[in-house]
């Protein structure tokens, strides 16, 4: 081991055309030394450009086994490997990170000059050909064996293992053989890579839904290698065990043996708390309950599928490819209802109640996930949250519900949550020209997208289904809590009233930073407090929907040192603007909206001061439109916002 070594990590990188390739990146040049007492030491003599500060803390060489402890900006990194045929293959680990395969090769280089430290990975051309081949998984398996000992051989096997759910023609013997060969390949990089490979295989086998016992075997083997476990492994193992328990239970609940069915029913019920929004599980429990004279429980499970957002759609997707003929959950529920009530009277109300109860439970759990709110004496501003959503957008479900809970956590005027609807992926009757312009202002990738005082919620954002409401809420709460403690940089006085049927608006911002004046805009949104409309994604009600931005989406700038806006206009003009927009949309796309919600019964004026150079919102406030809004608690009527 004495001498110079290059530490190489095979990693993805974009080529000159922007396409992803893999390179063998020599991230560090390391010199090994052995003193007269046979004690080993090492020194990092150079690192790849832009790499963080890295140094050797200790080194051990015991026969062919090599271990190095590095410090990277005071963060420990451990390398464990084995010297075979003049090359060290092993793994790197760091706190809060995964397991990284690494290769160390002898070198004569002492600095990064005159040679390419990030060449295209050896065998990359063959990997590209194997990936493109129609002969799968054989093409990738052949390549992995050809490149044995090359880091790309691991990648080829991982591609095969991750695609196990696609290989429906493989029986359990075939799957076990693939996994055995994958673990044999991982063994070249040592026991930590074997543990990682077992976890990867356990996850993929679980996702096939066909071999739950095998996935449990793999999960148990990973758990026994406790010293190798990395962050989030336990979460992955929980998924494998849960999925296996579900698949075993779903099979047993259809058994011919009554006792086995009853036992499966009891076991599956324990999963409901964790998989409350899995229609496959709910349907199995409902059918069993119905057949065993537990009709109230059956109705509850069926109602969850029918009433909650997107569960029926998920059920249909889960049934894809299966023979038609079985009644749907809705048909089964209707049949039970008619048997009990002799007709459909009260059925819609029953579904609405189920919807409200289940979502209330979910939102309570979201609120409990971040129980500590910012104390009132530490709140230094009103925070504005802008949600770009759509009634036909399936992943907007988690965003809509997470921000609904945010409204409950911090009622106005602490936090204002606006909805700007979009025609994504399908036409939405709550969309208007100003909401589209506001979407273009931020240029998000799509819906949903949430911005807190002008800044996006941290990735992965607020997108998802019912089971993603709590993480979406956590991410939004984190951003909101931070902003609540940040002092306001302006004052805002708003007034809004109906004089007869004429809308009268006055708004003025003061005490804003003069040096920001060229970039400041005052924006005003007329919002409808609540709109009853059930979209294609199953969300039944929409709060604080932006109906028009008074003065336009661009807002108004500072003029003669003042940042203000006044308006008098018939309220009928707002309705007409919405009608004209939707009519034009329909004619341009040969589309007809089945419903166009435009009651405009409860209205609020929301204003904010924004720096268009940074998009930061300096301050925001709101006031109900007097004479149009139902009586609102005084605590929710901040005509002045300072």
Short mmCIF file of C-alpha atoms in Angstrom, two decimals, residues 1 13 24 36 48 57 67 83 90-91 100 131 176 260 280 306 319 333 372 422-423 489 524 530 547 549 566 602 605:
data_model
loop_
_atom_site.label_atom_id
_atom_site.label_comp_id
_atom_site.label_asym_id
_atom_site.label_seq_id
_atom_site.Cartn_x
_atom_site.Cartn_y
_atom_site.Cartn_z
CA UNK A 1 0.00 0.00 0.00
CA UNK A 13 -22.49 13.80 -14.79
CA UNK A 24 -14.80 7.78 -13.02
CA UNK A 36 9.80 1.79 11.13
CA UNK A 48 -10.40 17.43 -7.26
CA UNK A 57 -7.24 11.28 10.31
CA UNK A 67 -9.52 1.31 6.51
CA UNK A 83 -6.77 -4.89 -1.70
CA UNK A 90 -14.71 -0.82 -0.88
CA UNK A 91 -17.24 1.69 0.38
CA UNK A 100 -20.86 4.84 -1.76
CA UNK A 131 -29.96 -0.16 -21.37
CA UNK A 176 -34.12 -15.40 -5.87
CA UNK A 260 -57.68 -17.92 8.31
CA UNK A 280 -57.15 -1.92 -1.90
CA UNK A 306 -65.90 6.86 -2.36
CA UNK A 319 -57.69 -2.71 -10.82
CA UNK A 333 -72.01 1.14 -0.92
CA UNK A 372 -45.25 24.24 18.80
CA UNK A 422 -54.56 27.18 -13.02
CA UNK A 423 -55.70 25.13 -16.00
CA UNK A 489 -40.46 46.21 6.46
CA UNK A 524 -54.09 43.88 -4.33
CA UNK A 530 -64.98 30.14 0.26
CA UNK A 547 -60.89 36.33 -8.23
CA UNK A 549 -56.04 41.44 -8.88
CA UNK A 566 -57.63 53.59 -5.14
CA UNK A 602 -68.00 36.70 0.91
CA UNK A 605 -59.23 42.47 0.02
#
